[in-house]
């Protein structure tokens, strides 16, 4: 944007935008809404190419629709299940996807899928229409929303893969990947990249195969034979992933990750880890010793909510651990989280809720 354009936006246009928001009744987060509008005006002033404007406009519109779909279920934990649209109902992978979806739905989880056929339909069938959410993609040759999700009208259609992938990842607290093709592998590798680089908070990732299957074992072998020796990934980068052919193990991995760990927040250079149960002094001291290599200085300590958390009223009732965590090793956070979940003070594993009816 040219200096004259920036000056123009800082004056009359920004004042007009503030007036527009006031007249429209926008009060909460009005500064962020204003920023969206200012950016749109700026793109017009910049003589942005029409195709680029269409991309930006469609992406924003799609995100609004997706946010609206997910909004009523903010308090429900969600798991995204990835897999091939080409998997047939008689394939053992289809049954595995349905079974893990049903098991997690019976524990109160919502199941998010790409809303298409194959593994996506299997997961929706397992979870049932009341526990399913779909984010479909408009393609010239496939795929229409599967009947389970379409019937419940809990689906949003996307034109762009990047907005679809955002919504398949953004809301979920766990991921299950069933063997699939390019799309499934793309989604898995993006998950691993987001975790490795700290661009997404740690979440459990399960690579679920059919009983006796070796599809994901082949990925582990490729990593061991090529990726790790060449130095392009670290030896423990796949430690955050569970490879299994057991639905029971997959369920335990997803739910167990949240047994004691609740959330985290960076306050400046310091990391706050929020827990479900108060750890003992001995447990905190042991964690501090075991994970000293992940700290830049000091020790892991208990803390009350910090000032920024108090200002935001951010999960104030939960016990907290405070530390100077080395951001360069953020990909290793899952090790600390798993240790927190294994503390004697951690809450016991919760049993499934009463199973829901699946038509």
mmCIF file of C-alpha atoms in Angstrom:
data_model
loop_
_atom_site.group_PDB
_atom_site.id
_atom_site.type_symbol
_atom_site.label_atom_id
_atom_site.label_comp_id
_atom_site.label_asym_id
_atom_site.label_seq_id
_atom_site.Cartn_x
_atom_site.Cartn_y
_atom_site.Cartn_z
ATOM 1 C CA UNK A 1 0.000 0.000 0.000
ATOM 2 C CA UNK A 2 1.351 3.413 -0.922
ATOM 3 C CA UNK A 3 1.953 6.082 1.777
ATOM 4 C CA UNK A 4 -0.941 8.124 0.403
ATOM 5 C CA UNK A 5 -3.241 5.088 0.644
ATOM 6 C CA UNK A 6 -2.174 4.431 4.234
ATOM 7 C CA UNK A 7 -2.802 8.067 5.121
ATOM 8 C CA UNK A 8 -6.235 7.906 3.516
ATOM 9 C CA UNK A 9 -7.128 4.806 5.516
ATOM 10 C CA UNK A 10 -5.918 6.371 8.739
ATOM 11 C CA UNK A 11 -8.298 9.275 8.287
ATOM 12 C CA UNK A 12 -11.717 9.503 6.727
ATOM 13 C CA UNK A 13 -12.126 5.836 5.815
ATOM 14 C CA UNK A 14 -11.260 4.494 9.253
ATOM 15 C CA UNK A 15 -13.634 6.995 10.851
ATOM 16 C CA UNK A 16 -16.369 5.893 8.455
ATOM 17 C CA UNK A 17 -15.689 2.244 9.291
ATOM 18 C CA UNK A 18 -15.996 2.930 13.013
ATOM 19 C CA UNK A 19 -19.305 4.690 12.386
ATOM 20 C CA UNK A 20 -20.499 1.779 10.243
ATOM 21 C CA UNK A 21 -19.697 -0.731 12.977
ATOM 22 C CA UNK A 22 -21.459 1.372 15.595
ATOM 23 C CA UNK A 23 -24.542 1.706 13.414
ATOM 24 C CA UNK A 24 -24.503 -2.040 12.736
ATOM 25 C CA UNK A 25 -24.398 -2.782 16.461
ATOM 26 C CA UNK A 26 -20.926 -4.358 16.430
ATOM 27 C CA UNK A 27 -19.505 -3.901 19.930
ATOM 28 C CA UNK A 28 -17.484 -6.955 20.893
ATOM 29 C CA UNK A 29 -14.053 -7.153 19.215
ATOM 30 C CA UNK A 30 -14.944 -4.168 17.038
ATOM 31 C CA UNK A 31 -11.236 -3.443 16.576
ATOM 32 C CA UNK A 32 -10.707 -6.781 14.837
ATOM 33 C CA UNK A 33 -13.789 -6.391 12.658
ATOM 34 C CA UNK A 34 -12.548 -2.913 11.707
ATOM 35 C CA UNK A 35 -9.194 -4.374 10.754
ATOM 36 C CA UNK A 36 -10.915 -6.810 8.372
ATOM 37 C CA UNK A 37 -12.817 -3.980 6.711
ATOM 38 C CA UNK A 38 -9.741 -1.741 6.518
ATOM 39 C CA UNK A 39 -7.830 -4.559 4.853
ATOM 40 C CA UNK A 40 -10.585 -4.959 2.265
ATOM 41 C CA UNK A 41 -10.591 -1.248 1.491
ATOM 42 C CA UNK A 42 -6.816 -1.309 1.277
ATOM 43 C CA UNK A 43 -6.917 -4.131 -1.268
ATOM 44 C CA UNK A 44 -9.236 -2.004 -3.388
ATOM 45 C CA UNK A 45 -6.911 0.979 -3.149
ATOM 46 C CA UNK A 46 -3.952 -1.236 -4.060
ATOM 47 C CA UNK A 47 -5.558 -2.048 -7.411
ATOM 48 C CA UNK A 48 -5.497 -5.723 -6.458
ATOM 49 C CA UNK A 49 -6.099 -8.166 -9.300
ATOM 50 C CA UNK A 50 -9.747 -9.260 -9.570
ATOM 51 C CA UNK A 51 -8.865 -12.943 -9.191
ATOM 52 C CA UNK A 52 -6.977 -12.177 -5.986
ATOM 53 C CA UNK A 53 -9.981 -10.250 -4.682
ATOM 54 C CA UNK A 54 -12.246 -13.197 -5.504
ATOM 55 C CA UNK A 55 -9.947 -15.557 -3.604
ATOM 56 C CA UNK A 56 -9.869 -13.288 -0.546
ATOM 57 C CA UNK A 57 -13.622 -12.670 -0.643
ATOM 58 C CA UNK A 58 -14.524 -16.353 -1.032
ATOM 59 C CA UNK A 59 -12.095 -17.434 1.692
ATOM 60 C CA UNK A 60 -13.525 -14.958 4.189
ATOM 61 C CA UNK A 61 -17.085 -15.926 3.309
ATOM 62 C CA UNK A 62 -16.286 -19.632 3.688
ATOM 63 C CA UNK A 63 -14.627 -19.091 7.042
ATOM 64 C CA UNK A 64 -17.651 -17.175 8.292
ATOM 65 C CA UNK A 65 -19.944 -20.054 7.293
ATOM 66 C CA UNK A 66 -17.652 -22.601 8.943
ATOM 67 C CA UNK A 67 -17.309 -20.582 12.145
ATOM 68 C CA UNK A 68 -21.112 -20.392 12.324
ATOM 69 C CA UNK A 69 -21.417 -24.176 11.881
ATOM 70 C CA UNK A 70 -18.982 -24.900 14.707
ATOM 71 C CA UNK A 71 -20.080 -22.132 17.096
ATOM 72 C CA UNK A 72 -22.907 -24.061 18.860
ATOM 73 C CA UNK A 73 -20.483 -26.862 19.754
ATOM 74 C CA UNK A 74 -17.607 -24.833 21.234
ATOM 75 C CA UNK A 75 -17.891 -26.605 24.575
ATOM 76 C CA UNK A 76 -17.782 -30.093 23.054
ATOM 77 C CA UNK A 77 -14.421 -31.804 22.483
ATOM 78 C CA UNK A 78 -13.901 -32.679 18.835
ATOM 79 C CA UNK A 79 -11.833 -35.233 16.982
ATOM 80 C CA UNK A 80 -11.132 -35.053 13.257
ATOM 81 C CA UNK A 81 -10.946 -38.321 11.335
ATOM 82 C CA UNK A 82 -9.050 -38.282 8.047
ATOM 83 C CA UNK A 83 -9.102 -41.012 5.409
ATOM 84 C CA UNK A 84 -9.774 -41.905 1.810
ATOM 85 C CA UNK A 85 -13.019 -41.134 -0.002
ATOM 86 C CA UNK A 86 -12.451 -44.331 -2.018
ATOM 87 C CA UNK A 87 -12.581 -46.842 0.841
ATOM 88 C CA UNK A 88 -15.503 -49.243 0.385
ATOM 89 C CA UNK A 89 -17.930 -50.367 3.118
ATOM 90 C CA UNK A 90 -16.607 -53.942 2.986
ATOM 91 C CA UNK A 91 -13.045 -52.798 3.733
ATOM 92 C CA UNK A 92 -11.795 -53.464 7.317
ATOM 93 C CA UNK A 93 -10.590 -49.838 7.367
ATOM 94 C CA UNK A 94 -14.200 -48.688 6.963
ATOM 95 C CA UNK A 95 -15.189 -50.650 10.051
ATOM 96 C CA UNK A 96 -12.183 -49.352 12.005
ATOM 97 C CA UNK A 97 -13.132 -45.748 11.217
ATOM 98 C CA UNK A 98 -16.749 -46.348 12.235
ATOM 99 C CA UNK A 99 -15.687 -48.068 15.450
ATOM 100 C CA UNK A 100 -13.293 -45.341 16.639
ATOM 101 C CA UNK A 101 -15.866 -42.653 15.809
ATOM 102 C CA UNK A 102 -18.520 -44.515 17.791
ATOM 103 C CA UNK A 103 -16.184 -45.074 20.745
ATOM 104 C CA UNK A 104 -15.294 -41.382 20.986
ATOM 105 C CA UNK A 105 -18.875 -40.224 20.430
ATOM 106 C CA UNK A 106 -19.882 -42.467 23.334
ATOM 107 C CA UNK A 107 -17.469 -40.435 25.472
ATOM 108 C CA UNK A 108 -19.106 -37.175 24.474
ATOM 109 C CA UNK A 109 -16.848 -36.185 21.573
ATOM 110 C CA UNK A 110 -18.016 -34.614 18.318
ATOM 111 C CA UNK A 111 -16.559 -36.220 15.176
ATOM 112 C CA UNK A 112 -15.418 -33.915 12.368
ATOM 113 C CA UNK A 113 -14.837 -35.243 8.846
ATOM 114 C CA UNK A 114 -14.475 -34.016 5.302
ATOM 115 C CA UNK A 115 -18.142 -34.995 4.820
ATOM 116 C CA UNK A 116 -17.500 -37.174 1.772
ATOM 117 C CA UNK A 117 -17.840 -40.906 1.095
ATOM 118 C CA UNK A 118 -15.461 -43.672 2.147
ATOM 119 C CA UNK A 119 -13.754 -43.242 5.520
ATOM 120 C CA UNK A 120 -15.568 -39.934 6.039
ATOM 121 C CA UNK A 121 -18.939 -41.620 5.735
ATOM 122 C CA UNK A 122 -17.804 -44.492 7.952
ATOM 123 C CA UNK A 123 -16.845 -42.053 10.706
ATOM 124 C CA UNK A 124 -20.130 -40.172 10.378
ATOM 125 C CA UNK A 125 -22.066 -43.447 10.572
ATOM 126 C CA UNK A 126 -20.146 -44.480 13.664
ATOM 127 C CA UNK A 127 -20.650 -41.177 15.445
ATOM 128 C CA UNK A 128 -24.246 -40.733 14.308
ATOM 129 C CA UNK A 129 -25.810 -37.557 12.908
ATOM 130 C CA UNK A 130 -26.086 -35.819 16.288
ATOM 131 C CA UNK A 131 -22.343 -36.150 16.907
ATOM 132 C CA UNK A 132 -21.077 -35.416 13.370
ATOM 133 C CA UNK A 133 -19.857 -32.234 11.708
ATOM 134 C CA UNK A 134 -18.708 -32.050 8.089
ATOM 135 C CA UNK A 135 -16.492 -29.704 6.085
ATOM 136 C CA UNK A 136 -16.832 -30.719 2.449
ATOM 137 C CA UNK A 137 -14.952 -29.611 -0.669
ATOM 138 C CA UNK A 138 -16.572 -28.694 -3.970
ATOM 139 C CA UNK A 139 -14.893 -30.707 -6.709
ATOM 140 C CA UNK A 140 -15.842 -31.178 -10.376
ATOM 141 C CA UNK A 141 -15.939 -35.009 -10.096
ATOM 142 C CA UNK A 142 -16.700 -35.700 -6.420
ATOM 143 C CA UNK A 143 -17.797 -35.342 -3.586
ATOM 144 C CA UNK A 144 -21.259 -34.643 -2.272
ATOM 145 C CA UNK A 145 -21.849 -34.620 1.485
ATOM 146 C CA UNK A 146 -22.600 -38.122 2.703
ATOM 147 C CA UNK A 147 -26.156 -38.897 3.709
ATOM 148 C CA UNK A 148 -25.491 -38.986 7.467
ATOM 149 C CA UNK A 149 -24.198 -35.422 7.653
ATOM 150 C CA UNK A 150 -26.450 -34.036 4.930
ATOM 151 C CA UNK A 151 -29.530 -35.353 6.714
ATOM 152 C CA UNK A 152 -28.573 -33.554 9.925
ATOM 153 C CA UNK A 153 -27.678 -30.371 8.008
ATOM 154 C CA UNK A 154 -24.366 -30.120 9.843
ATOM 155 C CA UNK A 155 -22.070 -29.502 6.924
ATOM 156 C CA UNK A 156 -20.406 -26.551 5.260
ATOM 157 C CA UNK A 157 -19.053 -26.667 1.700
ATOM 158 C CA UNK A 158 -15.711 -25.099 0.788
ATOM 159 C CA UNK A 159 -14.249 -24.050 -2.532
ATOM 160 C CA UNK A 160 -10.657 -23.969 -1.346
ATOM 161 C CA UNK A 161 -8.675 -26.737 0.279
ATOM 162 C CA UNK A 162 -6.785 -24.298 2.501
ATOM 163 C CA UNK A 163 -9.946 -23.001 4.189
ATOM 164 C CA UNK A 164 -11.272 -26.531 4.511
ATOM 165 C CA UNK A 165 -8.049 -27.748 6.105
ATOM 166 C CA UNK A 166 -8.132 -24.823 8.520
ATOM 167 C CA UNK A 167 -11.538 -25.864 9.826
ATOM 168 C CA UNK A 168 -10.694 -29.562 9.915
ATOM 169 C CA UNK A 169 -7.781 -28.736 12.225
ATOM 170 C CA UNK A 170 -8.705 -25.563 14.115
ATOM 171 C CA UNK A 171 -11.467 -26.891 16.357
ATOM 172 C CA UNK A 172 -10.223 -30.386 17.149
ATOM 173 C CA UNK A 173 -8.483 -31.737 20.245
ATOM 174 C CA UNK A 174 -7.451 -34.994 18.600
ATOM 175 C CA UNK A 175 -6.864 -36.550 15.196
ATOM 176 C CA UNK A 176 -7.219 -40.027 13.733
ATOM 177 C CA UNK A 177 -5.708 -40.754 10.334
ATOM 178 C CA UNK A 178 -6.850 -43.910 8.518
ATOM 179 C CA UNK A 179 -4.818 -45.087 5.486
ATOM 180 C CA UNK A 180 -5.570 -43.025 2.406
ATOM 181 C CA UNK A 181 -4.089 -41.317 -0.613
ATOM 182 C CA UNK A 182 -2.513 -37.955 -1.374
ATOM 183 C CA UNK A 183 -5.177 -35.983 0.491
ATOM 184 C CA UNK A 184 -4.904 -38.022 3.676
ATOM 185 C CA UNK A 185 -1.111 -37.885 3.639
ATOM 186 C CA UNK A 186 -1.207 -34.143 2.983
ATOM 187 C CA UNK A 187 -3.451 -33.651 6.007
ATOM 188 C CA UNK A 188 -1.240 -35.841 8.193
ATOM 189 C CA UNK A 189 1.995 -34.101 7.211
ATOM 190 C CA UNK A 190 0.455 -30.692 7.823
ATOM 191 C CA UNK A 191 -0.576 -31.856 11.298
ATOM 192 C CA UNK A 192 2.945 -33.068 12.015
ATOM 193 C CA UNK A 193 4.451 -29.830 10.706
ATOM 194 C CA UNK A 194 2.165 -27.674 12.841
ATOM 195 C CA UNK A 195 3.060 -29.724 15.912
ATOM 196 C CA UNK A 196 6.780 -29.828 15.191
ATOM 197 C CA UNK A 197 7.019 -26.066 14.681
ATOM 198 C CA UNK A 198 4.733 -25.081 17.544
ATOM 199 C CA UNK A 199 2.248 -23.364 15.228
ATOM 200 C CA UNK A 200 -0.472 -25.496 16.801
ATOM 201 C CA UNK A 201 -0.872 -26.552 20.405
ATOM 202 C CA UNK A 202 -0.021 -30.184 21.186
ATOM 203 C CA UNK A 203 -2.800 -32.644 20.431
ATOM 204 C CA UNK A 204 -2.921 -36.435 20.165
ATOM 205 C CA UNK A 205 -2.475 -37.910 16.685
ATOM 206 C CA UNK A 206 -3.376 -41.553 16.012
ATOM 207 C CA UNK A 207 -2.499 -43.437 12.837
ATOM 208 C CA UNK A 208 -5.112 -46.185 12.848
ATOM 209 C CA UNK A 209 -4.759 -49.218 10.603
ATOM 210 C CA UNK A 210 -6.949 -52.237 9.998
ATOM 211 C CA UNK A 211 -6.153 -55.270 12.193
ATOM 212 C CA UNK A 212 -2.781 -56.595 11.054
ATOM 213 C CA UNK A 213 -2.297 -53.724 8.581
ATOM 214 C CA UNK A 214 1.150 -52.259 7.919
ATOM 215 C CA UNK A 215 0.323 -49.073 5.993
ATOM 216 C CA UNK A 216 1.495 -46.725 8.750
ATOM 217 C CA UNK A 217 4.363 -49.013 9.690
ATOM 218 C CA UNK A 218 5.678 -48.238 6.223
ATOM 219 C CA UNK A 219 5.750 -44.539 7.145
ATOM 220 C CA UNK A 220 7.690 -45.306 10.315
ATOM 221 C CA UNK A 221 10.131 -47.408 8.309
ATOM 222 C CA UNK A 222 10.604 -44.604 5.757
ATOM 223 C CA UNK A 223 11.286 -42.133 8.557
ATOM 224 C CA UNK A 224 13.795 -44.485 10.209
ATOM 225 C CA UNK A 225 15.549 -45.401 6.947
ATOM 226 C CA UNK A 226 15.613 -42.012 5.222
ATOM 227 C CA UNK A 227 14.266 -38.976 7.091
ATOM 228 C CA UNK A 228 16.062 -39.395 10.405
ATOM 229 C CA UNK A 229 19.458 -40.485 8.960
ATOM 230 C CA UNK A 230 19.444 -37.516 6.575
ATOM 231 C CA UNK A 231 18.760 -35.137 9.466
ATOM 232 C CA UNK A 232 15.590 -33.593 8.027
ATOM 233 C CA UNK A 233 13.530 -34.660 11.067
ATOM 234 C CA UNK A 234 14.558 -35.379 14.651
ATOM 235 C CA UNK A 235 14.735 -38.936 15.998
ATOM 236 C CA UNK A 236 11.776 -38.319 18.323
ATOM 237 C CA UNK A 237 9.536 -36.427 15.888
ATOM 238 C CA UNK A 238 7.242 -39.429 15.482
ATOM 239 C CA UNK A 239 7.069 -40.019 19.240
ATOM 240 C CA UNK A 240 4.043 -37.741 19.343
ATOM 241 C CA UNK A 241 2.162 -40.162 17.043
ATOM 242 C CA UNK A 242 0.551 -43.458 18.036
ATOM 243 C CA UNK A 243 0.607 -46.112 15.314
ATOM 244 C CA UNK A 244 -1.899 -48.846 16.120
ATOM 245 C CA UNK A 245 -4.422 -51.270 14.673
ATOM 246 C CA UNK A 246 -6.445 -51.252 17.903
ATOM 247 C CA UNK A 247 -9.540 -49.080 18.258
ATOM 248 C CA UNK A 248 -9.250 -49.389 22.046
ATOM 249 C CA UNK A 249 -5.676 -48.062 22.008
ATOM 250 C CA UNK A 250 -6.692 -45.258 19.667
ATOM 251 C CA UNK A 251 -9.533 -44.227 21.970
ATOM 252 C CA UNK A 252 -7.284 -44.313 25.030
ATOM 253 C CA UNK A 253 -4.654 -42.175 23.294
ATOM 254 C CA UNK A 254 -7.151 -39.471 22.313
ATOM 255 C CA UNK A 255 -8.982 -39.276 25.631
ATOM 256 C CA UNK A 256 -5.941 -39.925 27.818
ATOM 257 C CA UNK A 257 -4.066 -36.943 26.391
ATOM 258 C CA UNK A 258 -6.611 -34.722 28.166
ATOM 259 C CA UNK A 259 -6.730 -36.688 31.407
ATOM 260 C CA UNK A 260 -4.863 -33.997 33.379
ATOM 261 C CA UNK A 261 -3.530 -31.536 30.804
ATOM 262 C CA UNK A 262 -6.041 -28.813 29.996
ATOM 263 C CA UNK A 263 -4.338 -26.062 27.998
ATOM 264 C CA UNK A 264 -1.298 -23.834 27.727
ATOM 265 C CA UNK A 265 -0.556 -20.175 27.230
ATOM 266 C CA UNK A 266 2.580 -18.203 26.489
ATOM 267 C CA UNK A 267 2.942 -15.042 28.569
ATOM 268 C CA UNK A 268 5.890 -13.271 27.020
ATOM 269 C CA UNK A 269 8.728 -15.780 27.119
ATOM 270 C CA UNK A 270 7.159 -17.878 29.867
ATOM 271 C CA UNK A 271 4.938 -20.905 29.431
ATOM 272 C CA UNK A 272 1.901 -21.545 31.622
ATOM 273 C CA UNK A 273 0.606 -25.106 31.651
ATOM 274 C CA UNK A 274 -2.942 -25.470 33.008
ATOM 275 C CA UNK A 275 -3.887 -28.774 34.675
ATOM 276 C CA UNK A 276 -7.070 -30.421 35.879
ATOM 277 C CA UNK A 277 -5.634 -31.489 39.249
ATOM 278 C CA UNK A 278 -3.186 -29.833 41.637
ATOM 279 C CA UNK A 279 0.192 -31.638 41.596
ATOM 280 C CA UNK A 280 2.109 -32.308 44.797
ATOM 281 C CA UNK A 281 5.352 -30.561 45.680
ATOM 282 C CA UNK A 282 7.245 -33.790 45.071
ATOM 283 C CA UNK A 283 5.648 -34.212 41.618
ATOM 284 C CA UNK A 284 6.536 -30.651 40.590
ATOM 285 C CA UNK A 285 10.116 -31.127 41.773
ATOM 286 C CA UNK A 286 10.382 -34.376 39.817
ATOM 287 C CA UNK A 287 9.014 -32.773 36.651
ATOM 288 C CA UNK A 288 11.477 -29.927 37.022
ATOM 289 C CA UNK A 289 14.392 -32.330 37.253
ATOM 290 C CA UNK A 290 13.250 -34.633 34.428
ATOM 291 C CA UNK A 291 12.561 -31.807 31.982
ATOM 292 C CA UNK A 292 15.315 -29.362 32.913
ATOM 293 C CA UNK A 293 16.781 -29.850 29.424
ATOM 294 C CA UNK A 294 13.693 -28.183 27.939
ATOM 295 C CA UNK A 295 14.060 -25.026 30.035
ATOM 296 C CA UNK A 296 16.180 -21.965 29.310
ATOM 297 C CA UNK A 297 16.569 -21.190 33.017
ATOM 298 C CA UNK A 298 15.096 -21.818 36.433
ATOM 299 C CA UNK A 299 12.710 -24.591 37.383
ATOM 300 C CA UNK A 300 9.134 -25.676 36.839
ATOM 301 C CA UNK A 301 7.039 -24.053 39.548
ATOM 302 C CA UNK A 302 3.444 -23.816 40.662
ATOM 303 C CA UNK A 303 1.807 -20.471 40.051
ATOM 304 C CA UNK A 304 -1.416 -18.573 40.502
ATOM 305 C CA UNK A 305 -2.992 -17.099 37.350
ATOM 306 C CA UNK A 306 -0.738 -14.443 35.869
ATOM 307 C CA UNK A 307 -1.862 -10.856 35.334
ATOM 308 C CA UNK A 308 -2.649 -11.338 31.649
ATOM 309 C CA UNK A 309 -4.714 -14.407 32.474
ATOM 310 C CA UNK A 310 -6.601 -12.483 35.142
ATOM 311 C CA UNK A 311 -7.332 -9.687 32.689
ATOM 312 C CA UNK A 312 -8.735 -12.184 30.181
ATOM 313 C CA UNK A 313 -10.464 -14.342 32.833
ATOM 314 C CA UNK A 314 -8.634 -17.249 31.234
ATOM 315 C CA UNK A 315 -9.395 -20.561 32.996
ATOM 316 C CA UNK A 316 -8.690 -19.032 36.391
ATOM 317 C CA UNK A 317 -9.910 -21.960 38.501
ATOM 318 C CA UNK A 318 -7.272 -24.391 37.205
ATOM 319 C CA UNK A 319 -3.934 -25.176 38.880
ATOM 320 C CA UNK A 320 -0.898 -24.046 36.898
ATOM 321 C CA UNK A 321 2.739 -24.773 36.241
ATOM 322 C CA UNK A 322 5.047 -21.948 35.143
ATOM 323 C CA UNK A 323 8.378 -22.344 33.352
ATOM 324 C CA UNK A 324 10.895 -20.713 31.030
ATOM 325 C CA UNK A 325 10.419 -23.228 28.239
ATOM 326 C CA UNK A 326 12.889 -23.216 25.333
ATOM 327 C CA UNK A 327 10.796 -22.199 22.327
ATOM 328 C CA UNK A 328 13.290 -23.886 20.021
ATOM 329 C CA UNK A 329 12.186 -27.184 21.559
ATOM 330 C CA UNK A 330 8.471 -26.557 21.439
ATOM 331 C CA UNK A 331 8.017 -29.704 19.379
ATOM 332 C CA UNK A 332 8.945 -31.687 22.494
ATOM 333 C CA UNK A 333 6.169 -30.271 24.654
ATOM 334 C CA UNK A 334 4.160 -33.448 24.243
ATOM 335 C CA UNK A 335 6.719 -35.301 26.392
ATOM 336 C CA UNK A 336 6.007 -32.981 29.328
ATOM 337 C CA UNK A 337 2.251 -33.194 28.768
ATOM 338 C CA UNK A 338 2.323 -36.984 28.804
ATOM 339 C CA UNK A 339 4.309 -36.916 32.052
ATOM 340 C CA UNK A 340 1.732 -34.575 33.605
ATOM 341 C CA UNK A 341 -1.034 -36.974 32.600
ATOM 342 C CA UNK A 342 0.748 -39.842 34.342
ATOM 343 C CA UNK A 343 1.096 -38.112 37.712
ATOM 344 C CA UNK A 344 -0.458 -39.899 40.675
ATOM 345 C CA UNK A 345 -2.433 -36.723 41.350
ATOM 346 C CA UNK A 346 -4.023 -36.784 37.886
ATOM 347 C CA UNK A 347 -7.769 -37.475 37.715
ATOM 348 C CA UNK A 348 -8.770 -41.066 36.963
ATOM 349 C CA UNK A 349 -9.717 -41.972 33.419
ATOM 350 C CA UNK A 350 -13.394 -41.263 32.810
ATOM 351 C CA UNK A 351 -15.741 -44.044 31.625
ATOM 352 C CA UNK A 352 -17.848 -43.645 28.478
ATOM 353 C CA UNK A 353 -21.133 -41.821 28.767
ATOM 354 C CA UNK A 354 -24.294 -43.770 28.037
ATOM 355 C CA UNK A 355 -24.010 -44.883 24.391
ATOM 356 C CA UNK A 356 -25.980 -42.805 21.929
ATOM 357 C CA UNK A 357 -28.376 -44.298 19.438
ATOM 358 C CA UNK A 358 -27.011 -44.779 15.954
ATOM 359 C CA UNK A 359 -29.500 -45.240 13.143
#
